[in-house]
Amino acid sequence: MHPKQIVSDFQSMGSSLVLDSDDLYIEHPENIYPELEEIAKQYKTRIVAYLKNDYSDQEHNIFQTMDKILNFYVGIEQDMNKKINDWLNHDDTATKLIMKLCVELSNNGWKNPKEPTCNYEDINTFKFSKEIYERAMAYFKKGA
């Protein structure tokens, strides 16, 4: 989920997300549901980066692609699962990189595969994610 959408959703309910250094606060938390507060917690690092104007569309494309790939592995139904499966069946390197990414995320504390990886990402996971993204885009641009 794009942090821009999360920020907008909170604002539409009268609860702005406010940045104080690297801490994220919800103004008027009584206006939102507890489930939305949980989403803000799960996406905190991306929201903070977005509010600091340090979150690009390119980064979002990479993160969104990783989310779709991890959803594929977890078995979440998505329109693109067949395409992801075809790609990974033709790209052993990408499959190995995804496994390395998962190990790195796990080392960073990510234990629940259905939980967003946002708060467990670091420079190493971004490196893997970027390489996986580039391999995926190259494969799909070939018309496969």
PDB file of C-alpha atoms in Angstrom:
ATOM      1  CA  MET A   1       0.000   0.000   0.000  1.00  0.00           C
ATOM      2  CA  HIS A   2       1.360   3.387  -0.947  1.00  0.00           C
ATOM      3  CA  PRO A   3       2.051   5.583   2.096  1.00  0.00           C
ATOM      4  CA  LYS A   4       0.440   8.485   0.236  1.00  0.00           C
ATOM      5  CA  GLN A   5      -2.864   6.564   0.289  1.00  0.00           C
ATOM      6  CA  ILE A   6      -2.516   5.752   3.998  1.00  0.00           C
ATOM      7  CA  VAL A   7      -1.822   9.407   4.850  1.00  0.00           C
ATOM      8  CA  SER A   8      -4.771  10.504   2.706  1.00  0.00           C
ATOM      9  CA  ASP A   9      -7.119   7.950   4.300  1.00  0.00           C
ATOM     10  CA  PHE A  10      -6.189   9.128   7.792  1.00  0.00           C
ATOM     11  CA  GLN A  11      -6.666  12.780   6.824  1.00  0.00           C
ATOM     12  CA  SER A  12     -10.092  12.035   5.358  1.00  0.00           C
ATOM     13  CA  MET A  13     -11.141  10.756   8.803  1.00  0.00           C
ATOM     14  CA  GLY A  14      -9.811  13.829  10.594  1.00  0.00           C
ATOM     15  CA  SER A  15      -6.696  12.105  11.940  1.00  0.00           C
ATOM     16  CA  SER A  16      -3.482  13.364  10.403  1.00  0.00           C
ATOM     17  CA  LEU A  17      -0.277  11.365  10.612  1.00  0.00           C
ATOM     18  CA  VAL A  18       2.363  13.648  12.090  1.00  0.00           C
ATOM     19  CA  LEU A  19       6.099  13.206  11.984  1.00  0.00           C
ATOM     20  CA  ASP A  20       8.277  14.254  14.926  1.00  0.00           C
ATOM     21  CA  SER A  21      11.857  13.325  14.052  1.00  0.00           C
ATOM     22  CA  ASP A  22      11.474   9.603  13.256  1.00  0.00           C
ATOM     23  CA  ASP A  23       8.439   9.144  15.482  1.00  0.00           C
ATOM     24  CA  LEU A  24       5.017   8.907  13.894  1.00  0.00           C
ATOM     25  CA  TYR A  25       1.957  10.175  15.734  1.00  0.00           C
ATOM     26  CA  ILE A  26      -1.742  10.046  14.984  1.00  0.00           C
ATOM     27  CA  GLU A  27      -3.615  13.257  15.672  1.00  0.00           C
ATOM     28  CA  HIS A  28      -7.083  12.586  17.060  1.00  0.00           C
ATOM     29  CA  PRO A  29      -6.685   8.784  17.224  1.00  0.00           C
ATOM     30  CA  GLU A  30     -10.253   8.560  18.491  1.00  0.00           C
ATOM     31  CA  ASN A  31     -11.392   9.240  14.902  1.00  0.00           C
ATOM     32  CA  ILE A  32      -9.976   6.014  13.480  1.00  0.00           C
ATOM     33  CA  TYR A  33     -10.531   2.314  13.894  1.00  0.00           C
ATOM     34  CA  PRO A  34      -7.903   0.201  15.719  1.00  0.00           C
ATOM     35  CA  GLU A  35      -7.337  -1.735  12.465  1.00  0.00           C
ATOM     36  CA  LEU A  36      -6.191   1.467  10.773  1.00  0.00           C
ATOM     37  CA  GLU A  37      -3.793   2.205  13.601  1.00  0.00           C
ATOM     38  CA  GLU A  38      -2.339  -1.265  13.034  1.00  0.00           C
ATOM     39  CA  ILE A  39      -1.843  -0.493   9.332  1.00  0.00           C
ATOM     40  CA  ALA A  40       0.021   2.689  10.270  1.00  0.00           C
ATOM     41  CA  LYS A  41       2.277   0.645  12.559  1.00  0.00           C
ATOM     42  CA  GLN A  42       2.923  -1.989   9.884  1.00  0.00           C
ATOM     43  CA  TYR A  43       3.815   0.615   7.264  1.00  0.00           C
ATOM     44  CA  LYS A  44       5.538   3.027   9.635  1.00  0.00           C
ATOM     45  CA  THR A  45       8.960   3.118   7.974  1.00  0.00           C
ATOM     46  CA  ARG A  46       7.482   3.818   4.551  1.00  0.00           C
ATOM     47  CA  ILE A  47       5.103   6.459   5.948  1.00  0.00           C
ATOM     48  CA  VAL A  48       7.999   8.167   7.738  1.00  0.00           C
ATOM     49  CA  ALA A  49      10.076   8.128   4.538  1.00  0.00           C
ATOM     50  CA  TYR A  50       7.124   9.514   2.569  1.00  0.00           C
ATOM     51  CA  LEU A  51       6.487  12.314   5.076  1.00  0.00           C
ATOM     52  CA  LYS A  52      10.193  13.202   4.915  1.00  0.00           C
ATOM     53  CA  ASN A  53       9.907  13.385   1.096  1.00  0.00           C
ATOM     54  CA  ASP A  54      12.316  10.470   0.912  1.00  0.00           C
ATOM     55  CA  TYR A  55      10.082   7.957  -0.866  1.00  0.00           C
ATOM     56  CA  SER A  56      10.129   7.820  -4.643  1.00  0.00           C
ATOM     57  CA  ASP A  57       7.705   6.303  -7.118  1.00  0.00           C
ATOM     58  CA  GLN A  58      10.527   3.980  -8.211  1.00  0.00           C
ATOM     59  CA  GLU A  59      10.955   2.719  -4.642  1.00  0.00           C
ATOM     60  CA  HIS A  60       7.211   2.220  -4.386  1.00  0.00           C
ATOM     61  CA  ASN A  61       7.211   0.171  -7.591  1.00  0.00           C
ATOM     62  CA  ILE A  62       9.962  -2.031  -6.170  1.00  0.00           C
ATOM     63  CA  PHE A  63       8.205  -2.483  -2.822  1.00  0.00           C
ATOM     64  CA  GLN A  64       4.836  -3.119  -4.460  1.00  0.00           C
ATOM     65  CA  THR A  65       6.388  -5.785  -6.697  1.00  0.00           C
ATOM     66  CA  MET A  66       8.009  -7.466  -3.679  1.00  0.00           C
ATOM     67  CA  ASP A  67       4.662  -7.424  -1.865  1.00  0.00           C
ATOM     68  CA  LYS A  68       3.023  -9.169  -4.834  1.00  0.00           C
ATOM     69  CA  ILE A  69       5.788 -11.778  -5.030  1.00  0.00           C
ATOM     70  CA  LEU A  70       5.598 -12.523  -1.306  1.00  0.00           C
ATOM     71  CA  ASN A  71       1.789 -12.703  -1.529  1.00  0.00           C
ATOM     72  CA  PHE A  72       2.261 -15.253  -4.329  1.00  0.00           C
ATOM     73  CA  TYR A  73       4.463 -17.389  -2.067  1.00  0.00           C
ATOM     74  CA  VAL A  74       1.986 -17.151   0.814  1.00  0.00           C
ATOM     75  CA  GLY A  75      -0.812 -18.287  -1.481  1.00  0.00           C
ATOM     76  CA  ILE A  76      -2.820 -15.076  -1.550  1.00  0.00           C
ATOM     77  CA  GLU A  77      -4.963 -15.014  -4.674  1.00  0.00           C
ATOM     78  CA  GLN A  78      -3.921 -12.263  -7.095  1.00  0.00           C
ATOM     79  CA  ASP A  79      -4.542 -11.707 -10.792  1.00  0.00           C
ATOM     80  CA  MET A  80      -0.834 -11.867 -11.570  1.00  0.00           C
ATOM     81  CA  ASN A  81      -0.002 -15.135  -9.775  1.00  0.00           C
ATOM     82  CA  LYS A  82       0.152 -17.138 -13.004  1.00  0.00           C
ATOM     83  CA  LYS A  83       2.561 -14.580 -14.508  1.00  0.00           C
ATOM     84  CA  ILE A  84       4.734 -14.641 -11.380  1.00  0.00           C
ATOM     85  CA  ASN A  85       4.765 -18.436 -11.431  1.00  0.00           C
ATOM     86  CA  ASP A  86       5.757 -18.522 -15.121  1.00  0.00           C
ATOM     87  CA  TRP A  87       8.531 -15.999 -14.541  1.00  0.00           C
ATOM     88  CA  LEU A  88       9.986 -17.805 -11.519  1.00  0.00           C
ATOM     89  CA  ASN A  89       9.883 -21.111 -13.400  1.00  0.00           C
ATOM     90  CA  HIS A  90      12.159 -19.489 -15.988  1.00  0.00           C
ATOM     91  CA  ASP A  91      14.428 -17.477 -13.678  1.00  0.00           C
ATOM     92  CA  ASP A  92      16.307 -19.589 -11.137  1.00  0.00           C
ATOM     93  CA  THR A  93      18.430 -16.614 -10.123  1.00  0.00           C
ATOM     94  CA  ALA A  94      15.366 -14.561  -9.185  1.00  0.00           C
ATOM     95  CA  THR A  95      13.998 -17.456  -7.145  1.00  0.00           C
ATOM     96  CA  LYS A  96      17.291 -17.724  -5.240  1.00  0.00           C
ATOM     97  CA  LEU A  97      17.327 -13.957  -4.664  1.00  0.00           C
ATOM     98  CA  ILE A  98      13.790 -14.093  -3.270  1.00  0.00           C
ATOM     99  CA  MET A  99      14.853 -16.815  -0.857  1.00  0.00           C
ATOM    100  CA  LYS A 100      17.850 -14.702   0.218  1.00  0.00           C
ATOM    101  CA  LEU A 101      15.543 -11.725   0.651  1.00  0.00           C
ATOM    102  CA  CYS A 102      13.231 -13.770   2.883  1.00  0.00           C
ATOM    103  CA  VAL A 103      16.156 -14.965   5.005  1.00  0.00           C
ATOM    104  CA  GLU A 104      17.431 -11.396   5.381  1.00  0.00           C
ATOM    105  CA  LEU A 105      13.960 -10.141   6.341  1.00  0.00           C
ATOM    106  CA  SER A 106      13.693 -12.982   8.850  1.00  0.00           C
ATOM    107  CA  ASN A 107      17.060 -12.032  10.325  1.00  0.00           C
ATOM    108  CA  ASN A 108      15.653  -8.518  10.721  1.00  0.00           C
ATOM    109  CA  GLY A 109      12.700  -9.834  12.738  1.00  0.00           C
ATOM    110  CA  TRP A 110      10.069 -10.570  10.067  1.00  0.00           C
ATOM    111  CA  LYS A 111       8.388 -13.753  11.303  1.00  0.00           C
ATOM    112  CA  ASN A 112       4.829 -13.640   9.945  1.00  0.00           C
ATOM    113  CA  PRO A 113       4.737 -14.021   6.138  1.00  0.00           C
ATOM    114  CA  LYS A 114       1.319 -12.339   5.988  1.00  0.00           C
ATOM    115  CA  GLU A 115       2.692  -9.216   7.714  1.00  0.00           C
ATOM    116  CA  PRO A 116       4.031  -6.407   5.514  1.00  0.00           C
ATOM    117  CA  THR A 117       7.828  -6.385   5.388  1.00  0.00           C
ATOM    118  CA  CYS A 118       8.105  -2.582   5.668  1.00  0.00           C
ATOM    119  CA  ASN A 119       9.489  -2.401   9.191  1.00  0.00           C
ATOM    120  CA  TYR A 120      12.067  -5.115   8.513  1.00  0.00           C
ATOM    121  CA  GLU A 121      13.661  -3.676   5.399  1.00  0.00           C
ATOM    122  CA  ASP A 122      17.183  -2.349   5.315  1.00  0.00           C
ATOM    123  CA  ILE A 123      19.845  -1.569   2.746  1.00  0.00           C
ATOM    124  CA  ASN A 124      20.526  -5.278   2.123  1.00  0.00           C
ATOM    125  CA  THR A 125      16.877  -6.187   1.622  1.00  0.00           C
ATOM    126  CA  PHE A 126      16.468  -3.197  -0.691  1.00  0.00           C
ATOM    127  CA  LYS A 127      19.449  -4.393  -2.735  1.00  0.00           C
ATOM    128  CA  PHE A 128      17.849  -7.829  -3.166  1.00  0.00           C
ATOM    129  CA  SER A 129      14.446  -6.271  -3.854  1.00  0.00           C
ATOM    130  CA  LYS A 130      15.830  -3.945  -6.504  1.00  0.00           C
ATOM    131  CA  GLU A 131      17.648  -6.770  -8.286  1.00  0.00           C
ATOM    132  CA  ILE A 132      14.544  -8.990  -8.172  1.00  0.00           C
ATOM    133  CA  TYR A 133      12.419  -6.120  -9.488  1.00  0.00           C
ATOM    134  CA  GLU A 134      14.832  -5.459 -12.356  1.00  0.00           C
ATOM    135  CA  ARG A 135      14.852  -9.153 -13.307  1.00  0.00           C
ATOM    136  CA  ALA A 136      11.050  -9.282 -13.221  1.00  0.00           C
ATOM    137  CA  MET A 137      10.670  -6.161 -15.359  1.00  0.00           C
ATOM    138  CA  ALA A 138      13.240  -7.450 -17.876  1.00  0.00           C
ATOM    139  CA  TYR A 139      11.386 -10.754 -18.141  1.00  0.00           C
ATOM    140  CA  PHE A 140       7.941  -9.189 -18.561  1.00  0.00           C
ATOM    141  CA  LYS A 141       9.179  -6.596 -21.060  1.00  0.00           C
ATOM    142  CA  LYS A 142      10.307  -9.451 -23.295  1.00  0.00           C
ATOM    143  CA  GLY A 143       6.635 -10.289 -23.657  1.00  0.00           C
ATOM    144  CA  ALA A 144       6.792 -13.530 -21.732  1.00  0.00           C
TER     145      ALA A 144
END
